[in-house]
PDB file of C-alpha atoms and ligand atoms in Angstrom:
ATOM      1  CA  MET A 379       0.000   0.000   0.000  1.00  0.00           C
ATOM      2  CA  LYS A 380       1.111   3.505  -0.808  1.00  0.00           C
ATOM      3  CA  LEU A 381      -0.310   6.579   0.931  1.00  0.00           C
ATOM      4  CA  VAL A 382       0.364  10.260   0.468  1.00  0.00           C
ATOM      5  CA  ILE A 383       0.604  12.627   3.421  1.00  0.00           C
ATOM      6  CA  GLY A 384       0.349  16.404   3.337  1.00  0.00           C
ATOM      7  CA  ASN A 385       0.549  19.060   6.023  1.00  0.00           C
ATOM      8  CA  ASP A 386       1.203  22.711   6.741  1.00  0.00           C
ATOM      9  CA  HIS A 387       3.554  24.449   9.151  1.00  0.00           C
ATOM     10  CA  VAL A 388       1.462  23.863  12.267  1.00  0.00           C
ATOM     11  CA  ALA A 389       1.332  20.103  11.705  1.00  0.00           C
ATOM     12  CA  VAL A 390       4.985  19.244  11.065  1.00  0.00           C
ATOM     13  CA  GLU A 391       5.539  17.212  14.224  1.00  0.00           C
ATOM     14  CA  MET A 392       2.252  15.300  13.915  1.00  0.00           C
ATOM     15  CA  LYS A 393       2.929  14.618  10.222  1.00  0.00           C
ATOM     16  CA  GLN A 394       6.358  13.212  11.040  1.00  0.00           C
ATOM     17  CA  GLU A 395       4.945  10.973  13.771  1.00  0.00           C
ATOM     18  CA  ILE A 396       2.104   9.683  11.607  1.00  0.00           C
ATOM     19  CA  LYS A 397       4.471   9.109   8.702  1.00  0.00           C
ATOM     20  CA  ALA A 398       6.802   7.050  10.915  1.00  0.00           C
ATOM     21  CA  TYR A 399       3.788   5.176  12.334  1.00  0.00           C
ATOM     22  CA  LEU A 400       2.671   4.211   8.823  1.00  0.00           C
ATOM     23  CA  GLU A 401       6.159   3.242   7.701  1.00  0.00           C
ATOM     24  CA  GLU A 402       6.503   0.971  10.754  1.00  0.00           C
ATOM     25  CA  LYS A 403       3.463  -0.879   9.387  1.00  0.00           C
ATOM     26  CA  GLY A 404       5.231  -1.354   6.048  1.00  0.00           C
ATOM     27  CA  ILE A 405       3.175   1.303   4.264  1.00  0.00           C
ATOM     28  CA  GLU A 406       5.005   3.400   1.688  1.00  0.00           C
ATOM     29  CA  VAL A 407       4.432   7.112   2.317  1.00  0.00           C
ATOM     30  CA  ILE A 408       4.811   9.927  -0.206  1.00  0.00           C
ATOM     31  CA  ASP A 409       5.334  13.132   1.750  1.00  0.00           C
ATOM     32  CA  VAL A 410       4.168  16.278  -0.054  1.00  0.00           C
ATOM     33  CA  GLY A 411       4.031  18.442   3.055  1.00  0.00           C
ATOM     34  CA  THR A 412       6.449  20.837   4.638  1.00  0.00           C
ATOM     35  CA  ASN A 413       9.056  19.980   7.263  1.00  0.00           C
ATOM     36  CA  SER A 414       9.536  23.610   8.225  1.00  0.00           C
ATOM     37  CA  THR A 415       7.617  25.627  10.796  1.00  0.00           C
ATOM     38  CA  SER A 416       7.803  28.684   8.523  1.00  0.00           C
ATOM     39  CA  ARG A 417       4.371  29.691   7.196  1.00  0.00           C
ATOM     40  CA  PHE A 418       3.204  27.269   4.515  1.00  0.00           C
ATOM     41  CA  ASN A 419      -0.074  27.635   2.638  1.00  0.00           C
ATOM     42  CA  TYR A 420      -2.069  24.442   3.231  1.00  0.00           C
ATOM     43  CA  PRO A 421      -3.752  24.419  -0.235  1.00  0.00           C
ATOM     44  CA  VAL A 422      -0.373  23.598  -1.776  1.00  0.00           C
ATOM     45  CA  SER A 423       0.050  20.282   0.019  1.00  0.00           C
ATOM     46  CA  GLY A 424      -3.697  19.587  -0.004  1.00  0.00           C
ATOM     47  CA  TYR A 425      -3.751  19.929  -3.777  1.00  0.00           C
ATOM     48  CA  LYS A 426      -0.560  17.929  -4.363  1.00  0.00           C
ATOM     49  CA  ALA A 427      -1.752  15.068  -2.166  1.00  0.00           C
ATOM     50  CA  ALA A 428      -5.222  15.056  -3.732  1.00  0.00           C
ATOM     51  CA  LYS A 429      -3.800  14.950  -7.260  1.00  0.00           C
ATOM     52  CA  LEU A 430      -1.751  11.850  -6.442  1.00  0.00           C
ATOM     53  CA  VAL A 431      -4.846  10.109  -5.079  1.00  0.00           C
ATOM     54  CA  ALA A 432      -7.101  11.225  -7.952  1.00  0.00           C
ATOM     55  CA  GLU A 433      -4.531  10.038 -10.506  1.00  0.00           C
ATOM     56  CA  GLY A 434      -4.192   6.643  -8.801  1.00  0.00           C
ATOM     57  CA  LYS A 435      -0.570   7.268  -7.834  1.00  0.00           C
ATOM     58  CA  ALA A 436      -1.448   6.794  -4.163  1.00  0.00           C
ATOM     59  CA  ASP A 437      -4.042   4.484  -2.620  1.00  0.00           C
ATOM     60  CA  GLY A 438      -5.244   7.177  -0.240  1.00  0.00           C
ATOM     61  CA  GLY A 439      -4.147  10.246   1.613  1.00  0.00           C
ATOM     62  CA  ILE A 440      -3.802  11.810   5.026  1.00  0.00           C
ATOM     63  CA  LEU A 441      -4.008  15.576   5.459  1.00  0.00           C
ATOM     64  CA  ILE A 442      -3.043  17.508   8.573  1.00  0.00           C
ATOM     65  CA  CYS A 443      -3.232  21.237   9.253  1.00  0.00           C
ATOM     66  CA  GLY A 444      -4.295  23.166  12.343  1.00  0.00           C
ATOM     67  CA  THR A 445      -7.898  21.973  12.186  1.00  0.00           C
ATOM     68  CA  GLY A 446      -7.888  19.670   9.139  1.00  0.00           C
ATOM     69  CA  VAL A 447     -10.487  21.992   7.610  1.00  0.00           C
ATOM     70  CA  GLY A 448      -8.523  24.178   5.208  1.00  0.00           C
ATOM     71  CA  ILE A 449      -6.380  21.395   3.798  1.00  0.00           C
ATOM     72  CA  SER A 450      -9.423  19.148   3.254  1.00  0.00           C
ATOM     73  CA  LEU A 451     -11.358  21.959   1.570  1.00  0.00           C
ATOM     74  CA  ALA A 452      -8.486  22.358  -0.887  1.00  0.00           C
ATOM     75  CA  ALA A 453      -8.232  18.598  -1.508  1.00  0.00           C
ATOM     76  CA  ASN A 454     -11.985  18.300  -2.072  1.00  0.00           C
ATOM     77  CA  LYS A 455     -11.739  20.720  -5.004  1.00  0.00           C
ATOM     78  CA  VAL A 456      -9.831  18.048  -6.935  1.00  0.00           C
ATOM     79  CA  LYS A 457     -12.208  15.906  -8.957  1.00  0.00           C
ATOM     80  CA  GLY A 458     -12.754  12.464  -7.471  1.00  0.00           C
ATOM     81  CA  ILE A 459     -11.603  13.370  -3.991  1.00  0.00           C
ATOM     82  CA  ARG A 460     -13.684  12.629  -0.916  1.00  0.00           C
ATOM     83  CA  ALA A 461     -11.649  14.002   1.977  1.00  0.00           C
ATOM     84  CA  CYS A 462     -13.287  13.853   5.415  1.00  0.00           C
ATOM     85  CA  VAL A 463     -12.203  15.756   8.503  1.00  0.00           C
ATOM     86  CA  CYS A 464     -12.306  13.450  11.524  1.00  0.00           C
ATOM     87  CA  SER A 465     -11.594  14.245  15.155  1.00  0.00           C
ATOM     88  CA  GLU A 466     -12.441  10.770  16.417  1.00  0.00           C
ATOM     89  CA  PRO A 467     -12.093   7.224  15.048  1.00  0.00           C
ATOM     90  CA  TYR A 468     -15.795   6.423  14.583  1.00  0.00           C
ATOM     91  CA  SER A 469     -16.260   9.059  11.885  1.00  0.00           C
ATOM     92  CA  ALA A 470     -13.045   7.941  10.203  1.00  0.00           C
ATOM     93  CA  LYS A 471     -14.304   4.353   9.990  1.00  0.00           C
ATOM     94  CA  LEU A 472     -17.759   5.363   8.752  1.00  0.00           C
ATOM     95  CA  SER A 473     -16.281   7.807   6.250  1.00  0.00           C
ATOM     96  CA  LYS A 474     -14.711   4.811   4.511  1.00  0.00           C
ATOM     97  CA  GLN A 475     -17.613   2.375   4.990  1.00  0.00           C
ATOM     98  CA  HIS A 476     -20.394   4.741   3.894  1.00  0.00           C
ATOM     99  CA  ASN A 477     -18.788   7.647   2.020  1.00  0.00           C
ATOM    100  CA  ASN A 478     -15.885   5.805   0.376  1.00  0.00           C
ATOM    101  CA  SER A 479     -13.501   8.485   1.627  1.00  0.00           C
ATOM    102  CA  ASN A 480     -10.191   8.379  -0.179  1.00  0.00           C
ATOM    103  CA  MET A 481      -8.529  10.912   2.113  1.00  0.00           C
ATOM    104  CA  ILE A 482      -8.875  11.756   5.780  1.00  0.00           C
ATOM    105  CA  ALA A 483      -7.901  14.953   7.503  1.00  0.00           C
ATOM    106  CA  PHE A 484      -7.436  16.014  11.094  1.00  0.00           C
ATOM    107  CA  GLY A 485      -6.145  18.949  13.066  1.00  0.00           C
ATOM    108  CA  ALA A 486      -2.857  19.073  14.932  1.00  0.00           C
ATOM    109  CA  ARG A 487      -4.382  21.827  17.075  1.00  0.00           C
ATOM    110  CA  VAL A 488      -7.507  19.780  17.722  1.00  0.00           C
ATOM    111  CA  ILE A 489      -6.464  16.219  18.595  1.00  0.00           C
ATOM    112  CA  GLY A 490      -3.444  14.509  20.133  1.00  0.00           C
ATOM    113  CA  ILE A 491      -1.134  12.029  18.471  1.00  0.00           C
ATOM    114  CA  GLU A 492      -2.728   8.933  20.029  1.00  0.00           C
ATOM    115  CA  THR A 493      -6.191   9.910  18.751  1.00  0.00           C
ATOM    116  CA  ALA A 494      -4.638  10.652  15.366  1.00  0.00           C
ATOM    117  CA  LYS A 495      -3.154   7.134  15.259  1.00  0.00           C
ATOM    118  CA  MET A 496      -6.520   5.606  16.190  1.00  0.00           C
ATOM    119  CA  ILE A 497      -8.208   7.607  13.431  1.00  0.00           C
ATOM    120  CA  VAL A 498      -5.635   6.396  10.910  1.00  0.00           C
ATOM    121  CA  ASP A 499      -6.005   2.769  12.033  1.00  0.00           C
ATOM    122  CA  GLU A 500      -9.810   2.764  11.894  1.00  0.00           C
ATOM    123  CA  TRP A 501      -9.756   4.358   8.459  1.00  0.00           C
ATOM    124  CA  LEU A 502      -7.136   1.968   7.079  1.00  0.00           C
ATOM    125  CA  ASN A 503      -8.888  -1.109   8.465  1.00  0.00           C
ATOM    126  CA  ALA A 504     -12.336  -0.168   7.153  1.00  0.00           C
ATOM    127  CA  SER A 505     -13.720  -1.069   3.726  1.00  0.00           C
ATOM    128  CA  TYR A 506     -16.298   0.680   1.588  1.00  0.00           C
ATOM    129  CA  GLU A 507     -19.624  -1.142   1.856  1.00  0.00           C
ATOM    130  CA  GLY A 508     -21.090   0.011  -1.469  1.00  0.00           C
ATOM    131  CA  GLU A 509     -24.682  -1.111  -2.074  1.00  0.00           C
ATOM    132  CA  ARG A 510     -27.149   1.455  -0.635  1.00  0.00           C
ATOM    133  CA  HIS A 511     -24.332   3.925  -0.142  1.00  0.00           C
ATOM    134  CA  GLN A 512     -23.336   3.921  -3.801  1.00  0.00           C
ATOM    135  CA  ILE A 513     -26.364   5.921  -4.935  1.00  0.00           C
ATOM    136  CA  ARG A 514     -25.385   8.714  -2.526  1.00  0.00           C
ATOM    137  CA  VAL A 515     -21.727   8.676  -3.483  1.00  0.00           C
ATOM    138  CA  ASP A 516     -22.863   8.767  -7.128  1.00  0.00           C
ATOM    139  CA  MET A 517     -24.995  11.844  -6.322  1.00  0.00           C
ATOM    140  CA  ILE A 518     -21.950  13.611  -4.909  1.00  0.00           C
ATOM    141  CA  ALA A 519     -20.086  12.754  -8.107  1.00  0.00           C
ATOM    142  CA  GLU A 520     -22.993  14.069 -10.202  1.00  0.00           C
ATOM    143  CA  ILE A 521     -22.820  17.429  -8.426  1.00  0.00           C
ATOM    144  CA  GLU A 522     -19.065  17.460  -8.980  1.00  0.00           C
ATOM    145  CA  GLU A 523     -19.355  16.535 -12.665  1.00  0.00           C
ATOM    146  CA  THR A 524     -22.312  18.677 -13.693  1.00  0.00           C
ATOM    147  CA  GLY A 525     -22.810  21.322 -11.019  1.00  0.00           C
ATOM    148  CA  HIS A 526     -26.329  19.954 -10.580  1.00  0.00           C
ATOM    149  CA  LEU A 527     -28.182  17.161  -8.848  1.00  0.00           C
ATOM    150  CA  ALA A 528     -31.048  16.233 -11.158  1.00  0.00           C
ATOM    151  CA  VAL A 529     -33.156  14.444  -8.535  1.00  0.00           C
ATOM    152  CA  ALA A 530     -33.124  17.512  -6.289  1.00  0.00           C
ATOM    153  CA  GLU A 531     -34.156  19.885  -9.072  1.00  0.00           C
ATOM    154  CA  LYS A 532     -37.390  18.149 -10.086  1.00  0.00           C
TER     155      LYS A 532
HETATM  156  C1  RB5 B1131      -2.815  28.052   9.972  1.00  0.00           C
HETATM  157  O1  RB5 B1131      -2.728  29.101  10.869  1.00  0.00           O
HETATM  158  C2  RB5 B1131      -4.203  27.444  10.003  1.00  0.00           C
HETATM  159  O2  RB5 B1131      -5.125  28.356   9.467  1.00  0.00           O
HETATM  160  C3  RB5 B1131      -4.241  26.124   9.269  1.00  0.00           C
HETATM  161  O3  RB5 B1131      -3.332  25.238   9.839  1.00  0.00           O
HETATM  162  C4  RB5 B1131      -5.563  25.394   9.260  1.00  0.00           C
HETATM  163  O4  RB5 B1131      -6.064  25.235  10.553  1.00  0.00           O
HETATM  164  C5  RB5 B1131      -6.572  25.885   8.312  1.00  0.00           C
HETATM  165  O5  RB5 B1131      -7.659  25.328   8.166  1.00  0.00           O
END
């Protein structure tokens, strides 16, 4: 498995710890974030990470900024990306099972490293359940593709 990780300047330490945690599990990690605490604009790493996932060059991605919000907003602008901000493991697991999330995000100013590891583990161990969820994921894709959701405009 190959994952991409992206971060900004407030999440350097957490990024490094999560990267090492993944590598200990034998997961290859592409790091597109910064390793400096100088100001770094989170859309840069959010976009780079999202592109690698959308193009199939990474199997998924982890995004970390102060809150996880800005970097996930940037990633979600890339077609095909479903990046979910999670501050606890339950949402991380369900984001994969129900929403087929291909990236997760969290905030270095919001959660601690042990919660971050639990979030990563739950997300990695979960599988998309498809079936009844697919129609909803398809609706999200329709909005992304066309700017409309036909069923809601009747
Ligand atoms: C940086 O100060 C901060 O805005 C950023 O890390 C993130 O929280 C944005 O959503």
